[in-house]
Structure formats: C-alpha cells, structure tokens
Coordinates of C-alpha atoms and ligand atoms in Angstrom, one line a residue:
M260 CA 106.3 69.8 63.0
T261 CA 108.5 71.7 64.2
T262 CA 109.1 71.3 68.0
M263 CA 108.4 75.2 69.9
T264 CA 111.7 76.3 72.3
R265 CA 110.5 76.4 75.7
H266 CA 110.8 79.9 75.0
E267 CA 108.2 79.8 72.6
I268 CA 106.0 77.8 75.1
V269 CA 106.0 80.1 77.6
A270 CA 105.1 82.9 75.1
E271 CA 102.5 80.7 73.9
R272 CA 101.3 80.4 77.7
A273 CA 102.1 83.8 78.9
E274 CA 99.5 85.5 75.8
S275 CA 97.2 83.2 76.5
L276 CA 96.7 84.0 80.7
L277 CA 97.0 87.2 79.6
A278 CA 93.8 86.8 77.1
R279 CA 91.8 85.6 79.8
M280 CA 93.0 88.0 82.5
S281 CA 91.2 91.1 82.9
L282 CA 92.6 94.6 83.6
A283 CA 91.9 94.2 87.8
Q284 CA 93.7 90.9 86.7
K285 CA 96.2 92.1 85.2
L286 CA 96.8 95.1 87.5
G287 CA 96.6 92.8 90.3
Q288 CA 99.4 90.8 88.7
M289 CA 101.9 94.6 89.2
I290 CA 101.7 94.7 93.1
M291 CA 104.3 92.7 96.4
S292 CA 102.8 93.7 99.4
E293 CA 103.7 92.9 102.3
R294 CA 103.1 90.7 104.4
M295 CA 101.6 92.7 107.5
A296 CA 99.5 94.3 105.5
T297 CA 97.9 91.2 103.4
T298 CA 95.7 88.5 104.0
P299 CA 95.4 85.6 102.3
D300 CA 92.1 86.4 101.5
D301 CA 93.3 89.7 100.2
V302 CA 95.5 88.0 97.6
R303 CA 92.5 85.7 96.3
D304 CA 90.4 89.6 96.0
F305 CA 93.0 91.8 94.5
H306 CA 94.7 89.2 92.6
L307 CA 98.1 90.1 93.8
G308 CA 101.2 88.5 92.3
S309 CA 103.2 88.4 95.1
V310 CA 104.0 89.5 99.1
L311 CA 107.1 89.7 100.7
S312 CA 108.5 90.2 103.8
G313 CA 110.6 93.3 104.6
G314 CA 113.3 93.1 106.7
G315 CA 112.6 91.1 109.8
S316 CA 109.3 90.8 109.2
A317 CA 108.1 87.5 110.2
P318 CA 104.8 85.3 111.0
G319 CA 104.4 83.1 114.5
A320 CA 107.7 82.1 115.7
N321 CA 109.6 82.8 112.8
A322 CA 110.4 78.8 112.7
V323 CA 110.5 77.3 109.5
G324 CA 107.8 75.6 109.8
D325 CA 105.7 78.9 110.4
W326 CA 107.3 80.2 106.7
V327 CA 105.7 77.1 105.0
A328 CA 102.5 77.9 106.7
M329 CA 102.6 81.2 105.5
N330 CA 103.4 80.3 102.0
D331 CA 100.8 77.8 101.9
A332 CA 97.9 80.0 102.9
Y333 CA 99.4 82.4 100.0
W334 CA 99.7 80.1 97.0
T335 CA 96.1 78.7 98.1
A336 CA 94.1 81.9 98.5
S337 CA 95.8 83.3 94.8
M338 CA 94.5 79.9 93.2
S339 CA 90.9 80.1 94.6
E340 CA 88.9 79.3 91.1
A341 CA 85.3 80.9 93.1
N342 CA 83.3 82.5 91.0
G343 CA 85.1 82.6 87.7
R344 CA 88.6 84.0 89.4
L345 CA 91.7 82.8 87.0
P346 CA 93.7 81.1 88.9
I347 CA 97.3 82.3 89.0
P348 CA 99.7 81.4 91.7
L349 CA 101.0 83.9 93.6
L350 CA 105.0 84.4 93.9
Y351 CA 106.8 85.2 98.3
A352 CA 109.7 87.1 98.2
V353 CA 112.3 87.6 100.7
D354 CA 115.7 89.2 101.3
A355 CA 117.6 85.8 102.0
V356 CA 121.1 87.7 100.8
H357 CA 123.4 86.1 103.0
G358 CA 121.6 82.8 103.8
H359 CA 117.9 83.3 104.9
A360 CA 119.3 85.0 107.7
N361 CA 115.5 86.2 108.9
V362 CA 115.1 82.9 109.9
L363 CA 115.6 81.5 113.6
G364 CA 118.3 78.5 113.2
A365 CA 119.0 79.4 109.2
T366 CA 122.9 79.2 108.3
V367 CA 123.9 83.1 108.3
F368 CA 126.6 83.7 105.6
P369 CA 129.7 86.2 105.8
H370 CA 127.9 89.6 104.3
N371 CA 129.2 89.9 100.6
I372 CA 132.3 92.0 101.6
G373 CA 133.7 89.1 102.8
L374 CA 133.0 86.8 101.1
G375 CA 134.8 89.2 98.3
C376 CA 137.7 89.0 100.2
A377 CA 138.2 85.0 99.5
R378 CA 137.8 86.6 95.5
D379 CA 136.8 82.5 94.9
P380 CA 133.7 82.6 92.7
E381 CA 133.6 78.6 93.3
L382 CA 132.8 79.1 96.8
V383 CA 130.4 81.9 96.4
E384 CA 128.3 79.5 93.6
R385 CA 128.4 76.7 96.9
T386 CA 127.2 79.8 99.0
A387 CA 124.3 80.6 97.1
R388 CA 122.8 77.3 96.4
V389 CA 122.7 76.2 100.3
M390 CA 120.9 79.4 100.5
A391 CA 119.0 78.5 97.7
K392 CA 118.1 75.6 99.6
E393 CA 116.7 77.3 103.0
V394 CA 115.3 79.4 101.2
L395 CA 113.2 76.5 99.8
A396 CA 112.9 75.1 102.9
T397 CA 110.5 78.0 104.3
G398 CA 108.0 77.3 101.0
V399 CA 109.7 81.0 99.7
D400 CA 110.0 81.2 96.2
W401 CA 112.1 84.5 95.2
T402 CA 114.9 86.3 97.5
F403 CA 116.4 89.8 96.4
A404 CA 119.9 88.8 96.2
P405 CA 122.6 89.1 94.7
T406 CA 123.3 92.7 95.4
L407 CA 125.3 93.8 92.8
A408 CA 126.2 97.3 94.7
V409 CA 129.9 98.8 93.4
A410 CA 130.3 100.7 96.6
Q411 CA 132.8 103.6 96.0
N412 CA 132.8 105.5 99.6
I413 CA 132.7 103.4 102.8
H414 CA 130.5 106.4 104.4
W415 CA 127.7 104.1 102.8
G416 CA 125.8 101.8 105.1
R417 CA 126.1 99.7 102.8
T418 CA 129.3 99.2 102.0
Y419 CA 129.1 95.6 103.6
E420 CA 126.1 94.4 100.8
S421 CA 128.6 95.0 98.4
F422 CA 131.6 92.1 97.0
S423 CA 134.4 95.0 96.2
E424 CA 134.8 98.6 95.1
D425 CA 135.8 96.5 92.0
P426 CA 133.6 96.1 89.3
A427 CA 135.5 93.2 88.0
V428 CA 135.9 91.5 91.7
V429 CA 131.5 92.3 91.4
A430 CA 131.5 90.5 88.1
S431 CA 133.2 87.7 89.3
Y432 CA 130.9 86.9 91.6
A433 CA 127.2 87.4 89.3
A434 CA 127.0 84.6 87.5
G435 CA 128.1 82.0 89.3
Y436 CA 124.8 83.5 92.6
V437 CA 122.7 83.5 90.3
R438 CA 123.3 79.9 88.9
G439 CA 123.7 78.5 92.6
V440 CA 120.8 80.5 93.6
Q441 CA 118.7 79.4 90.1
H442 CA 120.3 76.5 90.2
D443 CA 117.7 74.3 86.8
L444 CA 115.1 76.4 88.0
G445 CA 113.1 73.4 88.7
T446 CA 112.1 71.8 92.2
D447 CA 115.9 73.0 93.8
G448 CA 116.2 76.4 92.8
V449 CA 114.8 80.2 94.0
I450 CA 114.2 83.5 91.7
A451 CA 116.8 85.3 92.3
C452 CA 117.4 89.8 91.6
A453 CA 120.0 91.2 91.0
K454 CA 120.3 94.9 92.7
H455 CA 119.3 98.2 92.7
W456 CA 119.9 99.0 89.2
V457 CA 122.2 101.1 88.7
G458 CA 125.0 103.2 90.8
D459 CA 123.8 102.7 94.6
G460 CA 127.4 102.2 94.8
G461 CA 128.6 105.8 93.7
T462 CA 126.7 107.7 95.4
T463 CA 127.5 111.0 96.1
A464 CA 129.8 111.0 99.5
G465 CA 128.6 107.3 99.9
N466 CA 124.2 109.2 101.5
D467 CA 122.7 106.3 101.1
Q468 CA 120.1 106.5 98.2
G469 CA 121.6 109.9 97.1
D470 CA 122.7 111.3 94.0
T471 CA 125.5 109.0 91.8
A472 CA 127.0 112.4 89.9
I473 CA 128.5 110.3 87.3
S474 CA 129.2 110.3 83.7
E475 CA 127.5 107.4 81.5
E476 CA 130.6 105.9 80.4
E477 CA 131.6 105.7 83.9
L478 CA 128.0 104.6 85.3
E479 CA 128.5 101.5 82.6
R480 CA 131.6 100.7 83.4
T481 CA 131.5 101.1 87.1
H482 CA 128.0 100.2 87.9
M483 CA 125.8 98.5 84.7
S484 CA 129.3 95.8 84.2
P485 CA 129.1 93.3 86.9
Y486 CA 124.9 92.8 85.5
Y487 CA 126.1 91.9 82.2
P488 CA 127.5 87.6 83.4
A489 CA 124.3 88.0 86.0
L490 CA 121.4 88.3 83.2
E491 CA 124.2 86.3 81.3
A492 CA 122.9 83.6 83.6
G493 CA 119.8 84.0 82.6
L494 CA 118.7 86.3 85.6
L495 CA 115.1 86.9 86.2
T496 CA 114.2 90.0 88.2
V497 CA 116.1 93.1 88.4
M498 CA 115.1 95.5 91.4
A499 CA 115.6 99.2 90.9
S500 CA 118.0 101.6 92.6
F501 CA 116.5 104.3 95.4
N502 CA 119.4 106.1 94.0
S503 CA 119.4 109.1 91.8
W504 CA 121.3 109.3 88.3
N505 CA 122.3 113.4 87.9
G506 CA 119.7 114.5 90.1
D507 CA 117.1 112.1 88.1
K508 CA 115.7 108.7 90.2
C509 CA 116.1 105.4 89.2
H510 CA 112.8 104.5 90.1
G511 CA 111.5 106.9 87.4
H512 CA 114.4 106.3 84.9
R513 CA 113.4 105.5 81.7
Y514 CA 116.1 105.4 79.7
L515 CA 118.0 103.3 82.5
L516 CA 114.7 101.1 83.4
T517 CA 113.4 100.6 79.2
D518 CA 116.4 102.1 76.9
V519 CA 119.5 100.7 78.3
L520 CA 117.9 97.3 81.0
K521 CA 115.1 95.5 78.1
G522 CA 116.1 97.2 75.3
R523 CA 120.5 97.4 75.0
L524 CA 121.0 94.7 77.1
G525 CA 117.9 92.2 76.5
F526 CA 117.1 92.0 78.9
D527 CA 113.5 89.7 79.3
G528 CA 112.7 89.7 82.8
L529 CA 111.2 91.5 85.4
V530 CA 112.0 94.8 87.6
V531 CA 110.5 94.9 90.7
S532 CA 111.2 99.2 92.3
D533 CA 112.9 98.3 96.0
W534 CA 110.6 99.4 99.6
D535 CA 108.0 102.1 98.5
G536 CA 110.2 103.4 96.2
V537 CA 108.1 104.6 93.5
D538 CA 107.1 107.5 96.7
Y539 CA 109.9 109.7 96.0
L540 CA 108.7 110.4 92.1
H541 CA 106.2 112.6 93.0
E542 CA 104.0 114.7 95.6
D543 CA 101.3 113.6 93.6
Y544 CA 101.5 109.4 94.6
G545 CA 99.3 109.1 91.0
T546 CA 101.3 111.0 88.8
A547 CA 104.6 109.0 91.1
I548 CA 103.2 105.8 90.3
G549 CA 102.5 106.7 86.7
M550 CA 106.0 107.7 85.9
A551 CA 107.4 104.3 86.9
V552 CA 105.1 102.2 84.9
N553 CA 105.7 104.2 81.6
A554 CA 109.8 104.2 82.8
G555 CA 109.7 100.7 83.0
M556 CA 108.6 99.7 86.2
D557 CA 107.0 95.8 86.2
V558 CA 106.8 95.0 89.9
F559 CA 105.5 97.7 93.1
M560 CA 107.4 96.3 96.2
V561 CA 104.6 99.0 98.0
S562 CA 104.2 98.2 101.9
L563 CA 101.3 99.6 103.3
E564 CA 99.6 101.8 100.8
W565 CA 98.6 98.7 98.0
K566 CA 95.4 99.2 98.1
R567 CA 95.8 102.4 96.8
C568 CA 98.8 102.5 95.0
L569 CA 96.6 99.6 92.9
E570 CA 94.0 101.6 92.7
L571 CA 95.5 104.8 91.2
L572 CA 97.9 102.8 89.0
Q573 CA 94.0 101.8 87.3
Q574 CA 93.4 105.5 87.3
Q575 CA 96.9 106.0 85.5
V576 CA 95.7 103.9 82.9
E577 CA 91.8 104.7 82.5
A578 CA 93.0 108.3 81.9
G579 CA 95.5 106.9 79.0
I580 CA 97.8 108.3 80.9
V581 CA 99.4 104.3 81.2
P582 CA 98.6 102.6 77.5
M583 CA 97.6 99.1 78.3
S584 CA 100.7 98.0 75.7
R585 CA 102.8 99.0 78.8
I586 CA 100.2 97.0 81.3
D587 CA 100.6 94.3 78.5
D588 CA 104.4 94.4 78.7
A589 CA 104.8 94.4 82.7
V590 CA 102.3 91.8 82.9
R591 CA 103.8 89.7 79.8
R592 CA 107.3 89.4 82.0
I593 CA 105.5 88.9 85.5
L594 CA 103.6 85.9 84.0
S595 CA 107.1 84.5 82.0
V596 CA 109.0 84.5 85.6
K597 CA 106.1 82.4 87.7
L598 CA 106.4 80.1 84.2
R599 CA 109.8 79.7 83.5
F600 CA 110.5 79.3 87.4
G601 CA 108.0 76.6 87.0
L602 CA 105.8 77.7 89.4
F603 CA 102.3 76.4 88.7
E604 CA 103.8 73.0 88.1
K605 CA 104.5 73.6 91.6
P606 CA 102.0 72.0 94.5
R607 CA 101.0 73.8 96.9
P608 CA 104.0 74.8 98.6
A609 CA 103.3 72.6 102.1
D610 CA 103.8 69.8 99.1
R611 CA 106.8 70.1 97.7
S612 CA 109.2 68.5 97.7
W613 CA 112.3 70.8 100.1
S614 CA 109.4 72.1 102.2
N615 CA 110.4 71.7 105.7
S616 CA 113.4 70.7 104.7
D617 CA 115.9 69.5 108.0
S618 CA 119.2 70.5 105.7
F619 CA 117.5 74.3 107.1
G620 CA 120.9 74.7 109.4
S621 CA 121.8 71.4 109.4
A622 CA 126.0 70.7 110.0
A623 CA 126.6 70.4 106.3
H624 CA 125.7 73.4 105.9
R625 CA 127.2 75.6 107.9
E626 CA 130.1 73.5 107.3
I627 CA 130.5 75.1 104.1
A628 CA 129.5 79.0 105.3
R629 CA 132.6 77.4 108.7
E630 CA 134.6 77.5 104.8
A631 CA 133.8 81.1 103.1
V632 CA 134.4 82.3 107.0
R633 CA 137.9 80.9 106.8
K634 CA 138.3 82.1 102.8
S635 CA 136.8 85.6 104.1
L636 CA 139.6 87.1 106.6
V637 CA 142.8 89.1 106.2
L638 CA 145.9 89.5 107.7
L639 CA 146.6 92.9 107.9
K640 CA 149.6 93.3 110.4
N641 CA 151.1 90.1 112.1
E642 CA 154.2 91.0 114.1
D643 CA 157.5 88.2 115.1
A644 CA 154.6 85.6 113.1
L645 CA 152.1 86.0 116.2
L646 CA 150.1 84.2 114.5
P647 CA 148.8 81.4 114.7
L648 CA 149.0 80.9 118.0
S649 CA 149.3 77.5 119.5
R650 CA 146.2 75.6 120.6
A651 CA 148.1 75.3 124.0
A652 CA 148.7 79.4 124.7
R653 CA 146.8 80.8 127.3
I654 CA 145.0 83.4 125.9
L655 CA 142.3 85.8 127.0
V656 CA 140.2 86.5 124.5
A657 CA 138.2 89.8 125.3
G658 CA 136.4 92.5 123.4
K659 CA 132.3 93.3 122.5
S660 CA 132.2 90.8 119.6
A661 CA 133.8 88.0 121.1
H662 CA 131.3 86.3 122.8
N663 CA 128.5 88.4 120.1
R664 CA 126.5 85.8 117.2
G665 CA 124.3 88.6 116.8
H666 CA 127.4 91.4 116.4
Q667 CA 129.1 88.6 114.2
C668 CA 125.7 88.3 111.5
G669 CA 125.5 92.3 111.1
G670 CA 122.4 94.3 109.5
F671 CA 119.2 92.3 107.3
T672 CA 120.0 88.9 110.1
V673 CA 116.7 88.1 111.8
A674 CA 115.5 92.2 112.4
W675 CA 116.2 94.1 109.4
Q676 CA 118.9 96.5 111.9
G677 CA 120.4 93.2 112.7
E678 CA 120.4 91.8 116.4
T679 CA 123.1 92.5 119.2
T680 CA 122.3 89.5 120.7
N681 CA 123.2 86.2 121.5
E682 CA 120.7 84.4 122.1
A683 CA 119.0 86.4 118.7
I684 CA 121.3 84.1 116.7
V685 CA 119.6 80.3 116.7
G686 CA 122.8 78.2 116.3
G687 CA 126.3 78.9 114.7
T688 CA 129.3 80.0 117.3
S689 CA 130.4 83.0 118.6
I690 CA 134.5 83.6 118.1
W691 CA 134.8 82.7 121.6
E692 CA 132.6 79.0 121.3
G693 CA 134.9 78.8 118.2
I694 CA 138.2 79.5 120.6
Q695 CA 136.8 78.0 122.8
A696 CA 136.3 74.2 121.1
L697 CA 140.0 74.4 119.9
A698 CA 141.8 76.0 123.2
P699 CA 141.3 74.8 126.7
M700 CA 143.5 76.9 128.2
A701 CA 141.8 80.2 126.5
A702 CA 139.5 82.4 128.5
L703 CA 136.7 84.6 128.2
D704 CA 136.7 88.0 129.9
E705 CA 135.1 90.6 128.0
H706 CA 136.6 94.1 129.9
G707 CA 139.6 92.4 130.0
T708 CA 139.5 93.9 133.6
S709 CA 141.3 90.6 134.7
A710 CA 144.5 90.7 132.1
D711 CA 147.4 89.4 133.6
P712 CA 150.5 88.4 132.2
A713 CA 151.4 86.2 134.9
L714 CA 148.2 84.5 133.2
H715 CA 147.9 85.4 129.5
D716 CA 149.7 84.4 127.4
V717 CA 148.8 85.8 124.7
A718 CA 144.8 88.8 124.3
I719 CA 142.3 88.3 121.3
V720 CA 140.5 91.7 121.2
V721 CA 137.8 91.5 118.8
I722 CA 136.3 94.9 118.6
G723 CA 134.6 96.6 115.5
E724 CA 131.0 97.7 114.3
K725 CA 127.7 97.2 115.9
P726 CA 124.7 96.2 113.4
Y727 CA 123.3 98.0 111.0
A728 CA 121.4 98.4 107.7
E729 CA 121.1 100.6 105.0
G730 CA 120.8 104.8 106.1
M731 CA 121.1 103.9 109.7
G732 CA 124.4 102.3 108.6
D733 CA 126.2 105.7 106.2
L734 CA 128.8 107.8 108.3
R735 CA 127.6 111.6 107.4
L736 CA 129.9 114.5 108.4
G737 CA 126.1 116.1 108.1
G738 CA 124.3 114.1 110.3
R739 CA 120.2 113.7 108.4
V740 CA 120.6 114.2 104.7
E741 CA 118.2 115.1 101.8
K742 CA 117.8 112.5 99.9
G743 CA 116.9 112.7 96.4
S744 CA 113.0 113.1 96.5
H745 CA 110.8 114.9 94.9
N746 CA 108.3 114.0 97.7
P747 CA 108.9 116.9 100.5
A748 CA 106.0 114.2 102.7
K749 CA 108.6 111.5 101.8
P750 CA 111.7 113.4 102.8
H751 CA 113.3 109.9 103.7
N752 CA 116.4 110.7 105.6
L753 CA 117.7 107.3 108.9
A754 CA 119.6 109.1 111.8
P755 CA 123.2 107.3 110.5
Y756 CA 125.2 105.7 112.3
G757 CA 128.2 108.2 113.2
K758 CA 129.8 111.0 111.4
T759 CA 133.5 109.7 110.5
I760 CA 134.8 106.8 109.3
E761 CA 137.1 106.8 112.1
L762 CA 136.8 103.2 115.0
A763 CA 138.7 105.2 117.5
Q764 CA 135.7 108.3 117.0
L765 CA 132.9 105.7 116.8
H766 CA 134.0 102.9 119.4
P767 CA 137.3 104.7 121.7
E768 CA 136.0 101.7 123.5
D769 CA 138.1 99.3 121.4
L770 CA 141.3 101.6 121.2
A771 CA 140.6 101.9 125.3
L772 CA 140.5 98.1 125.5
I773 CA 143.4 97.1 123.3
T774 CA 145.7 99.5 125.0
A775 CA 144.9 98.8 128.4
I776 CA 145.9 94.9 127.9
A777 CA 148.0 95.7 126.1
A778 CA 150.5 98.0 127.7
K779 CA 150.5 94.5 130.6
G780 CA 152.5 93.7 128.5
I781 CA 150.5 91.2 126.9
P782 CA 150.2 91.0 122.9
V783 CA 147.3 91.8 121.5
V784 CA 145.4 90.4 118.2
T785 CA 143.2 92.7 117.0
V786 CA 139.6 91.1 115.3
F787 CA 138.1 93.6 113.3
V788 CA 134.1 92.8 113.0
G789 CA 132.4 95.0 110.7
G790 CA 130.9 96.2 107.9
R791 CA 133.7 98.1 105.5
P792 CA 137.1 99.1 106.3
L793 CA 137.5 102.2 108.8
V794 CA 140.5 104.0 109.8
V795 CA 142.5 102.1 112.7
N796 CA 145.9 103.5 113.2
A797 CA 145.9 103.8 116.9
E798 CA 144.5 100.4 117.0
L799 CA 146.8 98.8 114.3
D800 CA 150.3 99.8 116.0
A801 CA 148.6 99.1 120.1
S802 CA 148.2 95.5 118.4
Q803 CA 150.7 93.3 117.1
A804 CA 149.0 91.6 114.9
F805 CA 145.4 92.1 113.3
V806 CA 142.8 90.9 111.7
A807 CA 139.8 91.9 109.5
A808 CA 137.0 89.5 110.2
W809 CA 133.8 91.9 108.2
L810 CA 130.8 90.7 109.0
P811 CA 131.3 86.7 109.4
G812 CA 128.0 85.4 110.2
S813 CA 127.1 82.8 112.3
E814 CA 130.3 80.1 111.9
G815 CA 132.8 82.6 114.1
Q816 CA 134.3 78.9 114.9
G817 CA 135.8 79.5 111.3
V818 CA 137.3 83.1 112.4
A819 CA 139.4 80.6 115.7
D820 CA 140.2 78.0 112.7
V821 CA 142.4 80.2 111.2
L822 CA 143.6 82.0 114.7
L823 CA 144.6 78.8 115.3
G824 CA 147.1 77.4 112.8
D825 CA 143.8 74.7 111.8
Y826 CA 144.0 76.0 108.5
P827 CA 146.0 79.5 106.7
F828 CA 145.3 83.0 105.9
H829 CA 143.6 83.3 102.7
G830 CA 141.9 86.7 101.6
T831 CA 143.3 89.9 100.6
L832 CA 141.2 93.3 100.5
S833 CA 138.6 93.8 98.7
F834 CA 138.2 97.9 99.6
A835 CA 141.8 99.8 99.9
W836 CA 141.9 100.2 103.3
P837 CA 142.1 103.7 104.8
Q838 CA 145.3 106.1 105.5
S839 CA 142.5 108.9 106.6
A840 CA 138.8 109.8 107.7
A841 CA 139.4 112.9 105.4
P842 CA 136.2 113.9 103.5
S843 CA 138.3 113.5 100.7
Y844 CA 140.2 109.9 101.8
K845 CA 140.5 108.9 98.7
D846 CA 142.6 110.6 97.4
E847 CA 145.2 109.6 99.7
A848 CA 147.4 106.9 100.1
P849 CA 145.4 104.3 101.6
R850 CA 147.3 102.7 104.8
F851 CA 146.7 99.2 102.6
A852 CA 145.5 98.9 99.4
R853 CA 143.3 96.8 97.8
G854 CA 144.6 93.3 96.7
Y855 CA 146.6 93.4 100.3
G856 CA 147.3 90.9 103.3
I857 CA 148.6 88.3 104.6
T858 CA 148.3 84.7 103.5
T859 CA 149.9 82.3 104.9
G860 CA 149.1 79.4 103.1
Ligands
LIG165 C1 115.3 98.0 101.3 C2 116.6 97.5 100.7 C3 116.5 96.7 99.8 C4 115.2 95.3 99.8 C5 114.8 96.1 100.0 C6 112.9 94.6 100.7 O1 114.7 99.3 101.5 O2 116.7 98.5 99.7 O3 117.5 96.4 99.3 O4 115.7 94.0 98.8 O5 113.7 97.3 101.1 O6 113.4 94.5 102.4

C-alpha cells in the first residue's frame, strides 16, 4: 500500500472539489473583492474566494476584535450549505508589509529600506514571524508581502518598500521572509505573497506603474532573481505588477505570468492581480478580463465592480474566449493554496488559537522591532566623534519628525498614505520619547526657537519626508504622468510628492532649522526620517553628525538607543546616496556608495 505524498493528497482533494463545483462557484473563487463593497451574504451568494482590505480599510473601530468579528462573518458565510451549496472557506487578505500596520496598536516595523541596511536575514525572518502572529491575531489569512522590488530609481514613491537596489540583498531576505510569514502553514502561519511580478522597481524615471524598458537579461538578473529563493521556500502566491515591460502590461503578459513564472520557474501557487490592475489592459472591461485570465491571472483583486467582473468573466467563458481548461487550472491553483494552507481544517476565525491573542502589539514583539530599528540606522557623518551622546548631556530635540510616530511609520500605516500625528499610532514611542527616557536633561522644542548654547550642549534635529504611498510618493519632473494604461478612461495617475530628489527643495524648513541652531554654536546631530536617500549636501555640511533612520516604525526608542550609545551603529547603505538631483543622477559618483556606513560596534 503506497502512501500518498502531501502534494498528491492536496491534488486529489482539489480535483474532487473541482468536479463538484458549478461554473458560478468556480468563477466566484477567482474574485477577491474589497470589504467595503462586500457583505457576508455576497460571499455566500456569489461563492467569493477571498476578500481584502485595501490600505486603510478597517472594520469597526479598527481594533483586533473588530477584525476577528469581520473575518468570522465572512468565513461563516463562505461555509454555508444552504440549498446544497458547496462550502469552500474564504481567505481574507491585507497589506501587512511592515507589521500588521493597518490595525491600531500593531507592532510597526521599519519599512524594508531600513531592514535592507541591517544586512541581517535572520533578523528579517524574525520580524516576519512576529508580523504573521499579529496577522493571525486578527483572523486574517494572507498578507501581500514580501515586496521583492529592486528599486533602481529613488524618484519612485515605493523605494522604501524595496530592501535594496542590489538584487542580491533582496534575494538574501526573500526565503527567510516567506518562512517567517508562512511558517509551517499550519496554525502558526499565514499565506505570503511576493510582489510585484515583475520589474516594478525598474520603470523609466521611477514612475510608479510606468514602463520598465530593459532587456530580458536585465529583467531576469535584477528583478526576477529575488523570487527564486522565495519560490524555493514554498511561496504560495504572487501578485502581478502594474508596470509594463517594454510597453506590455504585466497584468496581461502571458509570457511573464505563465511561460516564465508558472512554466520555467514551476510556480504552482496562484497569481493575484493588483488593485483593479486588469482595468488598464483594454478600454473594454470584458476584453481586459479575458486578456488577463488567458495570460495566467488566477485571482482578480477588484475594489468595487466585482459583480461586473464576475459577469463579464462568465461571458468570456461562454463566448469561448476563455477556455474552461484555463478556469479549471486557476480554480485548481486556488483550491490547492487553500488546502496547503490547511484552511479546510481550520475552525472559524473566532475559534482559532491565535485570534485575539494578547501578543498583538506586545512588549516582546516591540523589542524585536526596536532591535530592527537599531540595526537599520546608518551613520553617514560623525565629525569629532560627536556620537554617541552622553545621557547627561543637555540635549535640544527639534524637528518636525522628532515627536511624530506617524512620520516615523510612513505609508501603509493605519491609512494607505500613512498618518501625520502621534495619536494615530497607538503604542510605540516617538524618537523624542525614546531620548527622553534615557537622557533626563533633554528638552523637546520642535521649532528650536529656544536653542541657546548656554542651555544646550548639543541638538538632535529630526527631519525628512512626510508619509506617502505608491504614486503619491513619486518625485516627477513632469508632474502627473501617464502610466501605460491601455484604457483611456482610466489613466490612473496620482499627484506626486514633489518634483526633485533634493531635500532642501522639498522641505526647505529642514535646512533652515539645522542652520539656525548651528549658527548659535550648538553642534547638530541631524536624523533623517524618510523613505529613500535624497540629496542632502547642504544639510550634511551644516550638521556635525548625520544619521539615516529611514522609516523606523512605531519603536522610535530604537533610534535613541544608538544615539545615546547603548548600542553601536551597525547599518550600511542598501542604496547609493545621490550627490546631485539631476535626472541622470545615477551617472554621477554618489555622495556615499551602497555599503557605506560608519559602524561603531
Ligand atoms: C496597491 C498596491 C499593492 C497592494 C494592493 C492592495 O495598489 O500596488 O502593493 O498590495 O494595492 O492594497
């Protein structure tokens, strides 16, 4: 009697389910609708396979219990057997991309650009593990992480979601991140989703969702290679990318989605579209849907028009444009992911062992985030070994991001575009709160007007960018820009953050503050909070010490730990730091090369 392998058991169970499913049930599994447009009755009546929260889309008061209750209602509806309905449990998905940061009180980790500077895959696996536990606490099954973008141009508003401009650094984190998130795919893991396939970080001029105009050799070497270790680690889902490759949208790219990813690389999980990403393939929605599914799209992420998507998908099948064999392949993949995740064996969300866990946002979780903050900091300048500071020093703490947990966290935190206050980030510490806890003679004065060399030995000035996400973080010379949409009705361009990579142009208030304090003879330690390197020559020259803190997340105390000498500077740049703001800045020698960082440990 030969025993079947786990893979064979899954395949057999998927086949058995498939054989019992109606066309409506099969097509329903291919829809991932947004919660704001979806009721539990919709899940039951249309056999929806998954529901998501877009950035900032939260139930009730956005507390853990509200999330568990919401997921319990959707799951229960998906298991209805009314009128002989076939119960297939629903998956709920969210962007937990630096902790489960949508949810109030979550542990918010440094965004990937900071983790990339730590050069510590074991640490990143631990952060992913903690994030998965906080996702499980809310009854959520699936996170759209890791981002494996290899950002090539810091004009891109999603640079901070990229671990590095070096594919080898990104690849070094990929497997551990997937293991940390998916774990044993039993009760202690959630489904990971590597994104965005493929070439999202390589668009011309860093235009979000733009065109990646490079050779296949460059696409493979720079943008595909980090996926290999993720696939090896058992990655279950991949998200298609908004960008085009040499003019052809990835969402409709059969060669990239099917021939390469599923064929050559043997990916046997499912491919999910990005947010309404199919809409940009063609001005006729039905045609666009047919193009996407025939290219290899398995799940359609649809914000509002999911009923129309379902209807048009059925029409495409009935018209013979989409063969039933492709539908069966997509549904087989979806069922296989659910079976490999153990979803059919899980109890309802409210009864799962991790739901409502007290570990959510716990001190133990925050300690791991604090360690990640410490290791992500990069010391770029330290004249006369000013750092570390003495705890007894009379420290003036100034700057718009000195006491602002919202600024520290950046985008994809509570709101899609992030938050700009302390109150919006429940739990954690601002950089000021961390300094205050260690240095009794420190004083906060955001505008630095009280700066006085008779009162202050040194100033810590925390400056940089305000939160943003996706295209709203782009720095574009030409303002709004067309994004390769083949659907004139949906040009989909977002107002950019600014037009230049020079900080003094984007935020002149920062240089003004640094120079005003330094002019009084007080040495300045500048701490940069932002999502990417920016041209900061004037700010560097006016500072005696300069630290890149990136987007450290909720645990600002990790910055204080290092500034005040409890821990050494460890981080090294995962992106070269630009010398000039010219569009061709990458052709010039950088101010600091990738790998640079003054380490003190
Ligand atoms: C967004 C992003 C993607 C995210 C998805 C769901 O547009 O491109 O990274 O996972 O929509 O929020």
